[in-house]
């Protein structure tokens, strides 16, 4: 049986979950489509989702239609939960990107489209809510051509738009106009079609269908379909289109085990559950499987105790999963979201959002610290973007978040799942540091004996967004490669706190010199010495504070233009030429995160709730002097050399473990 894994993605409130419910209904997976408003949606099964009417976790459901099995992955639309969407992109064969026929292309819509294209995922655009007053499907198609791609094929014919009696039909190749549109589009993208047309003067329907499917699979064009998921209009036509043109191009041809963990959930009986998409190979109950985290050299193994197929919250034991299929594996206690099973030739990773805020998790009572820590360790495995940090000396738990809605959801999840009450500190904006100039760092750790680790580092700043690059110019006989590997491993940890105690980024560190001692070097000496050499280098280069910037898309009545312009300028922001349409004005502004945290509240108050705002991360820029903050230092500063050595040597002698 042909199997497709289809993602349903959208900007919040575009009707994504309602569309999923109707697809399940048409596929015979449910007797009646669930309702988001009534809290009966199959894929929104968490209590917090049903109470709030929003998706906060990715959910999988399965249907069969005309001999094709479809794994539907319903993703959250709210930007605070974009990390859930990120992990799903690399496992999809195709994605239905839902666009509201009234609101049109929104900030998150653009980000999702570009990310899907980079991930090599087929994109089917579904213009939803065509029954609503203000629907403008034809205008949105032109916006798609301007903002996404000119290679668009409109596959739906709408009758009675903006009315509750509207209907939709799939356009047919028997229609001359549709045939010409498809031929004009695919002939530019597929040379074989152009050659056939020039040689024979016509192209068969079957050839056009194959060319359309091929161009979709290669990401060269976008089909556009229309409907109203709430009114069950155009949904069956969408299913028929997916059956006809969808293809599983990511599956392997061999039997090598290959898969990606796109989600981790928790089961009260089975513990950690890993939701995976297999591209190749086969896993059965009781099999031993290997897995690893991308970027890590360490592979782990675990025995699969049960293989399930989920449809919303309901699960069935299937005992076996093969290439092309989606399943949930129980028994792998150390596995995390984003991990790789077996071998994956190419794993795409994107950033739809960036956690730009940090908060401290505070238990209701001090005696619950351990339970709260274990709870958030589990949540961190489900969502690594939380970047959990625990500082035992200070009894402090820190997590990173995308927005305030995420905090509210986390608080409710902890109460619902674990029966614990937690509070969060006011959020702190996550700044970064970068070297201000090239420089060198040196450390000669030779006392008190026995020890010997001499390190010389060259540090140079890199352009924004470069991250961290490491290189070595030192031969094995000068510093053994196993010790150089210790330096390479220690540097990322040392870079977590710079001169202002923020993470250091956009730099290259090169090991240019140093030495080990054949007798005196302890195996962990280079772990101890590396942070001291790095901090010595940062003192010489100095560091510049970087602040996160986001793009705000603000829409409000035209009468508020002046106030919004003034607000953007007051927030140290800049904006493009405003767009005025039907009495509303839309601004795109670049604003520091620290200045715009509460602006959605001000906008709602100023416009009596009629103004809308969306935001997405747009990189880091140099923070003006006096505007940034110095973070709290956790642990001993390597610049306090004597204390650092004392504490680290005590740790080495006591635990003999990582520095």
XYZ file of C-alpha atoms in Angstrom:
659
model
C 0.000 0.000 0.000
C 1.230 3.473 -0.871
C 2.005 5.425 2.316
C 2.351 9.195 2.616
C 3.311 11.312 5.619
C 1.490 14.628 5.333
C 2.028 17.637 7.592
C -0.772 20.134 8.216
C 0.869 23.497 8.958
C -0.338 27.087 9.222
C -0.187 30.429 10.937
C -2.284 30.329 14.091
C -6.094 30.406 13.578
C -5.957 29.594 9.867
C -8.115 26.482 10.450
C -5.425 23.809 10.423
C -6.810 21.471 13.103
C -10.358 21.738 11.734
C -9.020 20.702 8.328
C -7.275 17.702 9.926
C -10.549 16.610 11.528
C -12.405 16.779 8.218
C -9.653 14.806 6.460
C -9.965 12.104 9.129
C -13.728 12.062 8.621
C -13.451 11.637 4.851
C -10.795 8.969 5.364
C -13.131 6.974 7.596
C -10.871 7.321 10.653
C -13.637 9.005 12.700
C -17.446 8.783 12.499
C -17.850 12.507 13.070
C -15.379 15.337 12.631
C -14.320 16.854 15.936
C -14.619 20.542 16.780
C -11.900 22.812 18.140
C -14.482 25.112 19.730
C -16.262 22.222 21.463
C -13.002 20.576 22.571
C -13.691 17.352 20.654
C -10.866 17.457 18.078
C -9.088 14.088 17.855
C -5.638 15.676 17.474
C -6.119 18.240 20.280
C -6.449 15.777 23.134
C -4.503 17.460 25.942
C -6.725 19.128 28.525
C -4.963 22.447 28.005
C -5.546 22.233 24.230
C -9.251 21.556 24.623
C -9.714 24.306 27.183
C -7.852 26.941 25.159
C -8.791 25.817 21.657
C -5.183 25.852 20.381
C -2.695 23.122 19.449
C 0.431 23.085 21.613
C 1.833 19.666 20.658
C 2.280 17.846 17.374
C -0.280 15.058 16.987
C -0.390 12.119 14.572
C -3.464 10.443 13.070
C -3.846 7.797 10.381
C -6.405 7.431 7.588
C -6.841 5.411 4.403
C -8.377 6.820 1.261
C -8.645 5.159 -2.140
C -5.959 2.602 -1.297
C -3.453 5.135 0.110
C -2.488 5.256 3.791
C -1.843 8.787 5.074
C -0.112 9.654 8.304
C -1.388 13.136 9.155
C 0.874 15.210 11.396
C -1.081 18.129 12.837
C 1.345 20.776 14.093
C 0.872 23.802 16.382
C 0.248 27.129 14.681
C 1.224 29.483 17.515
C 4.772 30.794 17.130
C 5.571 29.925 20.780
C 5.443 26.238 19.798
C 7.378 26.432 16.537
C 9.993 23.992 17.869
C 7.308 21.289 17.580
C 6.897 22.167 13.895
C 10.666 22.272 13.280
C 11.150 18.667 14.300
C 8.367 17.494 11.996
C 9.599 19.063 8.759
C 12.349 16.541 8.005
C 9.958 13.559 8.222
C 7.267 14.845 5.843
C 6.645 13.724 2.277
C 4.324 16.670 1.709
C 2.765 19.514 3.636
C -0.585 21.208 3.326
C 0.073 24.863 4.156
C -3.243 26.414 5.185
C -3.877 30.094 4.433
C -6.917 32.028 5.607
C -8.896 33.420 2.665
C -9.565 36.572 4.714
C -6.291 37.267 6.546
C -4.102 35.986 3.687
C -0.350 35.378 3.906
C 0.878 36.140 7.417
C 4.336 36.281 8.983
C 4.414 32.653 10.096
C 2.993 31.536 6.727
C 6.032 32.953 4.938
C 8.484 31.361 7.374
C 6.771 27.976 7.073
C 6.775 28.092 3.277
C 10.481 28.930 3.038
C 11.378 26.264 5.610
C 9.348 23.585 3.812
C 11.093 24.438 0.570
C 14.529 24.170 2.203
C 13.520 20.815 3.691
C 12.635 19.493 0.232
C 8.990 18.936 1.155
C 6.169 19.077 -1.404
C 3.934 22.061 -0.586
C 0.205 22.102 -1.326
C -1.395 25.450 -0.521
C -4.964 25.302 0.815
C -6.840 28.614 0.892
C -9.314 28.088 3.725
C -12.457 29.891 4.929
C -13.707 30.871 1.461
C -17.264 30.964 2.889
C -16.476 33.951 5.106
C -17.333 37.519 4.216
C -14.106 39.160 3.052
C -12.750 36.019 1.362
C -10.391 37.020 -1.449
C -9.005 33.800 -2.892
C -8.039 35.304 -6.275
C -6.076 38.116 -4.581
C -4.268 35.633 -2.360
C -3.230 33.581 -5.395
C -1.578 36.714 -6.798
C 0.116 37.329 -3.431
C 1.417 33.744 -3.551
C 2.876 34.387 -7.004
C 4.546 37.578 -5.774
C 5.811 36.389 -2.374
C 6.351 32.634 -2.831
C 6.728 31.499 -6.439
C 5.320 32.426 -9.862
C 5.017 28.671 -10.621
C 1.473 28.267 -9.292
C -1.283 26.001 -10.561
C -4.775 26.787 -9.250
C -6.555 23.426 -9.030
C -9.907 24.518 -7.545
C -12.908 26.219 -9.068
C -15.003 28.219 -6.544
C -18.740 28.847 -6.797
C -20.488 31.312 -4.459
C -17.440 32.655 -2.606
C -18.202 34.596 0.623
C -21.440 32.674 1.186
C -22.341 29.654 3.306
C -23.618 27.979 0.131
C -20.270 28.106 -1.666
C -18.954 24.956 -3.349
C -15.660 23.798 -4.837
C -14.713 21.514 -7.734
C -11.343 20.147 -8.772
C -10.444 21.532 -12.168
C -10.200 18.912 -14.890
C -7.726 18.379 -17.705
C -10.743 18.229 -19.990
C -11.048 21.988 -19.473
C -8.948 23.696 -22.129
C -8.037 26.615 -19.880
C -6.773 24.393 -17.039
C -4.894 22.193 -19.493
C -3.187 25.247 -20.994
C -2.258 26.625 -17.560
C -0.663 23.343 -16.486
C 1.132 22.940 -19.826
C 2.482 26.517 -19.712
C 3.784 26.009 -16.170
C 5.301 22.500 -16.367
C 6.829 22.949 -19.837
C 9.061 25.702 -18.435
C 10.132 23.427 -15.580
C 10.356 20.072 -17.400
C 12.342 19.995 -20.656
C 10.870 16.646 -21.690
C 7.377 18.129 -21.748
C 8.561 21.072 -23.821
C 10.321 18.751 -26.295
C 7.231 16.543 -26.612
C 5.041 19.566 -27.258
C 7.410 20.976 -29.893
C 7.728 17.609 -31.650
C 4.104 16.444 -31.529
C 2.132 19.665 -31.062
C 0.264 18.269 -28.036
C 0.872 16.499 -24.738
C -1.288 13.687 -23.359
C -3.237 14.037 -20.130
C -1.242 11.243 -18.510
C 2.048 12.977 -19.380
C 0.770 16.251 -17.938
C -0.295 14.518 -14.708
C 3.114 12.844 -14.358
C 4.877 16.142 -15.073
C 2.732 17.967 -12.516
C 3.521 15.316 -9.863
C 7.226 15.408 -10.762
C 7.451 19.208 -10.517
C 5.678 19.080 -7.158
C 8.075 16.408 -5.855
C 11.070 18.494 -6.933
C 9.611 21.589 -5.258
C 9.385 23.479 -8.551
C 5.739 24.518 -8.355
C 2.882 24.987 -5.910
C -0.633 23.666 -6.466
C -3.346 25.792 -4.859
C -6.638 24.338 -3.659
C -9.500 26.133 -1.926
C -12.234 25.294 0.537
C -13.716 25.779 3.969
C -12.713 23.152 6.497
C -15.360 24.292 8.977
C -18.106 23.835 6.383
C -16.529 20.650 4.957
C -16.038 22.276 1.557
C -13.121 21.260 -0.667
C -11.771 18.677 1.802
C -12.634 15.592 -0.243
C -11.109 17.293 -3.284
C -7.904 17.910 -1.318
C -7.751 14.212 -0.369
C -8.244 13.160 -3.979
C -5.473 15.517 -5.055
C -3.069 14.092 -2.434
C -3.856 10.542 -3.536
C -3.240 11.402 -7.173
C -0.132 13.599 -6.894
C 1.514 12.921 -3.526
C 4.756 10.918 -3.560
C 7.044 9.432 -0.893
C 10.362 10.610 -2.332
C 12.324 10.405 0.939
C 12.171 6.618 1.351
C 15.379 4.610 0.901
C 15.776 1.900 -1.709
C 17.786 -0.431 0.556
C 16.962 -2.205 3.838
C 19.266 -0.119 6.049
C 17.543 1.125 9.208
C 16.989 4.860 8.881
C 14.634 7.106 10.816
C 14.114 10.338 12.716
C 12.446 10.949 16.082
C 10.139 13.892 15.470
C 8.387 13.865 18.856
C 8.674 12.503 22.400
C 5.597 11.978 24.562
C 5.055 10.428 27.979
C 2.909 7.426 28.808
C 2.021 6.647 32.431
C 2.649 2.925 31.908
C 5.397 2.776 29.264
C 7.286 5.968 30.150
C 9.031 7.777 27.307
C 7.494 7.182 23.855
C 9.467 8.047 20.689
C 7.413 8.958 17.612
C 9.477 8.128 14.535
C 9.332 8.206 10.755
C 11.266 5.364 9.146
C 12.808 6.061 5.740
C 14.150 2.529 5.453
C 14.589 -0.748 7.293
C 12.248 -2.423 9.731
C 11.801 -2.553 13.527
C 9.888 -5.213 15.434
C 8.990 -5.636 19.094
C 12.032 -6.695 21.183
C 14.538 -5.425 18.584
C 17.696 -3.638 19.750
C 18.104 -0.316 17.933
C 20.905 2.237 17.940
C 20.278 5.974 18.043
C 22.232 9.189 18.467
C 21.779 12.931 18.811
C 22.951 14.958 15.742
C 26.256 16.647 16.542
C 27.169 13.986 19.093
C 29.691 11.216 18.503
C 28.082 8.967 21.105
C 25.683 6.244 19.944
C 23.259 4.600 22.332
C 21.269 1.406 22.171
C 17.933 0.330 23.564
C 15.409 -2.481 23.270
C 12.006 -1.683 21.805
C 9.365 -3.077 24.162
C 6.316 -2.106 22.119
C 5.494 -0.488 18.762
C 2.322 1.571 18.598
C 0.313 3.423 16.013
C -1.317 6.561 17.369
C -4.401 8.356 16.159
C -4.675 11.342 18.443
C -4.542 9.972 21.989
C -5.633 6.463 20.963
C -2.964 3.831 20.362
C -2.863 0.278 19.035
C -0.013 -2.235 19.229
C 1.178 -2.947 15.668
C 4.292 -4.977 16.518
C 6.264 -3.863 13.464
C 7.091 -0.691 11.534
C 8.687 -0.548 8.072
C 10.247 2.081 5.811
C 7.856 4.877 4.855
C 5.711 4.421 7.950
C 5.220 6.411 11.156
C 5.052 4.690 14.548
C 5.724 5.177 18.268
C 8.484 3.160 19.971
C 8.319 2.335 23.683
C 11.224 1.231 25.867
C 13.970 3.634 24.718
C 14.384 5.482 28.001
C 17.234 7.816 26.965
C 15.988 8.831 23.526
C 15.226 12.513 22.828
C 13.314 14.499 20.237
C 15.463 15.024 17.145
C 17.508 11.830 17.597
C 18.454 9.676 14.602
C 17.772 5.932 14.339
C 20.341 3.922 12.390
C 21.592 5.982 9.459
C 20.111 9.100 7.910
C 21.867 10.329 4.777
C 20.731 13.911 5.068
C 18.928 15.476 7.995
C 17.507 18.938 7.443
C 17.249 21.213 10.433
C 15.796 24.681 10.419
C 14.961 27.358 12.923
C 11.390 28.593 12.681
C 11.869 30.418 15.946
C 14.556 31.091 18.499
C 14.105 30.951 22.278
C 14.854 34.569 23.137
C 13.845 34.563 26.800
C 15.070 32.745 29.892
C 13.142 32.137 33.105
C 13.864 30.458 36.408
C 11.502 27.652 37.445
C 10.482 28.030 41.081
C 8.753 25.131 42.937
C 5.841 26.090 45.154
C 7.765 24.597 48.095
C 11.513 24.029 48.403
C 10.921 20.367 49.234
C 9.567 19.806 45.702
C 12.780 20.893 43.965
C 13.845 17.351 43.051
C 10.398 16.412 41.670
C 10.234 19.620 39.647
C 13.740 19.031 38.273
C 12.850 15.498 37.142
C 9.632 16.814 35.625
C 11.484 19.419 33.540
C 14.169 16.933 32.537
C 11.387 14.898 30.989
C 9.893 17.971 29.314
C 13.364 18.907 28.040
C 13.658 15.486 26.363
C 10.332 16.204 24.654
C 11.367 19.738 23.694
C 15.182 20.245 23.627
C 14.582 23.922 22.782
C 13.888 24.435 26.513
C 17.680 24.098 27.021
C 17.256 23.070 30.657
C 20.094 24.117 32.992
C 20.328 23.054 36.627
C 22.787 24.670 39.055
C 22.934 22.432 42.149
C 24.977 24.846 44.276
C 22.297 27.513 43.841
C 19.354 25.074 43.587
C 18.298 26.906 40.442
C 16.431 25.527 37.407
C 16.540 27.649 34.237
C 14.737 27.117 30.926
C 14.576 29.047 27.651
C 11.228 29.987 26.120
C 9.860 31.563 22.962
C 7.002 33.542 24.485
C 4.688 34.069 27.418
C 1.936 31.783 26.109
C 4.421 28.919 26.293
C 4.931 29.625 30.023
C 1.212 29.476 30.689
C 0.972 26.140 28.873
C 3.997 24.716 30.704
C 2.504 25.675 34.056
C -0.746 23.895 33.186
C 1.060 20.826 31.792
C 3.150 20.429 34.947
C 0.029 20.660 37.095
C -1.991 18.283 34.897
C 0.672 15.620 34.312
C 2.704 15.698 37.523
C 0.403 17.281 40.081
C 3.026 19.951 40.844
C 2.679 23.703 41.172
C 5.461 25.884 39.813
C 6.045 29.588 39.315
C 8.322 31.341 36.865
C 10.527 34.359 37.393
C 10.023 37.412 35.168
C 11.625 36.638 31.762
C 15.111 37.813 30.931
C 16.058 38.566 27.317
C 18.856 36.296 26.080
C 21.751 38.433 24.951
C 24.932 37.137 23.313
C 28.564 38.198 23.265
C 31.092 38.210 20.455
C 34.825 39.073 20.416
C 35.403 42.752 19.729
C 38.743 42.161 17.961
C 41.216 39.358 17.177
C 43.396 38.246 20.060
C 45.174 35.386 21.790
C 44.550 33.371 24.918
C 47.218 31.447 26.812
C 47.170 29.147 29.813
C 50.112 27.274 31.358
C 48.599 24.928 33.907
C 51.715 23.309 35.387
C 51.220 23.772 39.119
C 50.451 22.338 41.618
C 51.871 19.020 40.409
C 50.973 16.509 39.122
C 49.558 18.413 36.140
C 50.637 19.784 32.787
C 48.478 21.439 30.134
C 49.762 24.389 28.124
C 47.321 25.900 25.620
C 47.641 28.757 23.129
C 44.477 29.896 21.334
C 43.901 32.399 18.519
C 40.460 34.052 18.714
C 38.880 35.988 15.865
C 35.386 37.459 15.431
C 33.160 36.210 12.601
C 30.132 37.742 10.816
C 26.728 37.648 12.522
C 25.117 34.230 12.449
C 28.371 32.286 11.974
C 28.209 30.527 15.339
C 31.355 28.827 16.639
C 34.144 27.319 14.507
C 37.098 25.365 15.921
C 40.382 24.543 14.221
C 43.775 23.173 15.238
C 47.250 23.698 13.804
C 49.067 21.641 16.424
C 50.601 18.230 15.572
C 50.090 15.086 17.660
C 53.647 15.047 19.000
C 53.162 18.522 20.511
C 49.709 17.840 22.046
C 48.354 14.322 21.700
C 45.206 14.203 19.577
C 43.228 12.700 22.456
C 44.079 15.798 24.528
C 43.212 18.041 21.570
C 39.852 16.310 21.492
C 39.408 17.321 25.168
C 40.059 20.944 24.180
C 37.530 20.704 21.337
C 34.913 19.253 23.700
C 35.580 21.771 26.492
C 35.339 24.917 24.357
C 31.556 24.893 23.663
C 30.853 24.518 27.384
C 33.328 27.278 28.230
C 31.656 29.563 25.684
C 28.350 29.427 27.586
C 29.467 32.345 29.779
C 31.662 35.161 28.516
C 32.829 38.392 30.122
C 29.230 39.537 30.631
C 28.165 35.949 31.503
C 26.195 35.530 28.258
C 26.931 32.830 25.637
C 29.734 33.780 23.252
C 29.080 33.334 19.536
C 30.242 34.315 16.051
C 33.899 33.479 16.580
C 36.638 31.134 15.429
C 38.989 29.593 17.970
C 42.192 28.024 16.645
C 44.561 25.916 18.724
C 47.935 27.358 17.682
C 50.322 26.025 20.326
C 50.852 24.390 23.684
C 52.165 21.106 25.009
C 51.458 18.053 27.125
C 53.941 16.284 29.442
C 54.715 12.621 29.092
C 54.704 12.108 32.881
C 52.834 14.962 34.552
C 49.742 15.407 32.335
C 46.606 14.101 33.997
C 43.960 12.815 31.510
C 41.586 15.667 32.457
C 44.083 18.536 32.685
C 43.099 19.971 29.305
C 39.426 20.036 30.327
C 40.464 22.184 33.309
C 42.867 24.455 31.415
C 40.736 25.192 28.320
C 38.210 27.554 30.012
C 41.093 29.503 31.593
C 42.826 29.890 28.211
C 39.588 30.965 26.569
C 38.687 33.544 29.211
C 42.233 34.887 29.088
C 41.747 35.323 25.343
C 38.377 37.048 25.739
C 39.934 39.487 28.223
C 42.456 40.350 25.506
C 39.917 40.660 22.684
C 37.150 42.211 24.743
C 33.569 41.245 23.930
C 30.670 43.168 22.426
C 27.131 42.610 23.645
C 24.620 41.463 21.012
C 20.855 41.830 21.374
C 18.125 39.786 19.632
C 16.066 41.518 16.953
C 12.642 40.505 15.709
C 10.445 41.567 12.831
C 6.982 42.715 13.868
C 4.126 42.670 11.397
C 1.548 45.088 12.764
C -1.905 45.596 11.245
C -4.387 48.164 12.539
C -6.860 50.788 11.400
C -5.337 53.466 9.194
C -6.090 56.069 11.862
C -3.458 54.504 14.141
C -0.572 54.935 11.655
C 1.007 57.895 13.439
C 0.910 56.276 16.868
C 2.379 53.022 15.586
C 5.202 54.851 13.792
C 5.983 56.739 16.971
C 5.957 53.520 19.006
C 8.359 51.768 16.610
C 10.789 54.698 16.734
C 10.528 54.814 20.544
C 11.406 51.092 20.621
C 14.629 51.816 18.682
C 13.061 50.185 15.648
C 12.832 50.853 11.925
C 10.062 50.090 9.439
C 9.447 49.704 5.716
C 6.883 51.719 3.789
C 3.453 50.926 5.302
C 0.900 49.131 3.109
C -2.635 50.537 3.197
C -5.542 48.334 2.150
C -9.276 48.704 2.758
C -8.873 51.120 5.659
C -6.116 49.109 7.401
C -2.407 49.795 7.535
C 0.286 47.113 7.824
C 3.808 47.789 9.072
C 6.864 45.535 8.993
C 9.229 46.780 11.691
C 12.612 45.564 12.984
C 12.686 46.051 16.735
C 14.918 44.851 19.611
C 13.195 42.115 21.620
C 13.961 43.894 24.899
C 11.939 46.913 23.767
C 8.917 45.088 22.342
C 8.051 42.443 24.954
C 4.816 44.137 26.002
C 3.903 45.811 22.720
C 1.095 43.373 21.827
C -0.691 44.496 25.020
C -0.256 48.178 24.156
C -1.446 47.573 20.577
C -4.564 45.751 21.779
C -5.342 48.542 24.226
C -4.717 51.287 21.678
C -6.886 49.669 18.970
C -9.591 48.252 21.290
C -8.460 44.739 20.389
C -8.765 45.194 16.624
C -5.028 45.509 15.924
C -2.983 42.364 15.266
C 0.708 41.669 15.627
C 2.963 38.742 14.772
C 6.702 38.461 15.330
C 9.619 36.344 14.185
C 13.296 36.282 15.059
C 15.644 38.142 12.719
C 19.103 37.636 14.189
C 21.381 39.436 16.629
C 22.865 42.917 16.311
C 25.276 45.006 18.369
C 23.552 46.367 21.441
C 24.029 50.130 22.013
C 26.136 50.917 25.045
C 24.079 51.168 28.213
C 21.099 49.276 26.804
C 22.149 45.679 27.535
C 22.499 43.761 30.791
C 25.129 41.664 32.508
C 23.876 38.189 33.396
C 24.327 36.368 36.675
C 27.465 34.197 36.708
C 26.823 30.536 37.502
C 29.680 28.645 39.097
C 33.280 29.775 39.479
C 34.710 32.170 36.905
C 37.852 30.689 35.253
C 39.369 34.166 35.553
C 39.490 33.502 39.323
C 42.331 31.103 38.583
C 43.161 29.740 42.031
C 39.553 29.086 42.995
C 38.776 27.570 39.581
C 41.679 25.126 39.849
C 40.738 24.203 43.422
C 37.092 23.515 42.565
C 37.849 21.635 39.351
C 40.570 19.488 40.905
C 38.220 18.612 43.739
C 35.664 17.536 41.146
C 38.313 15.509 39.292
C 39.438 13.759 42.448
C 35.896 13.202 43.722
C 34.076 12.182 40.563
C 36.832 11.853 37.995
C 34.307 13.049 35.496
C 33.497 15.905 33.173
C 34.736 19.403 33.779
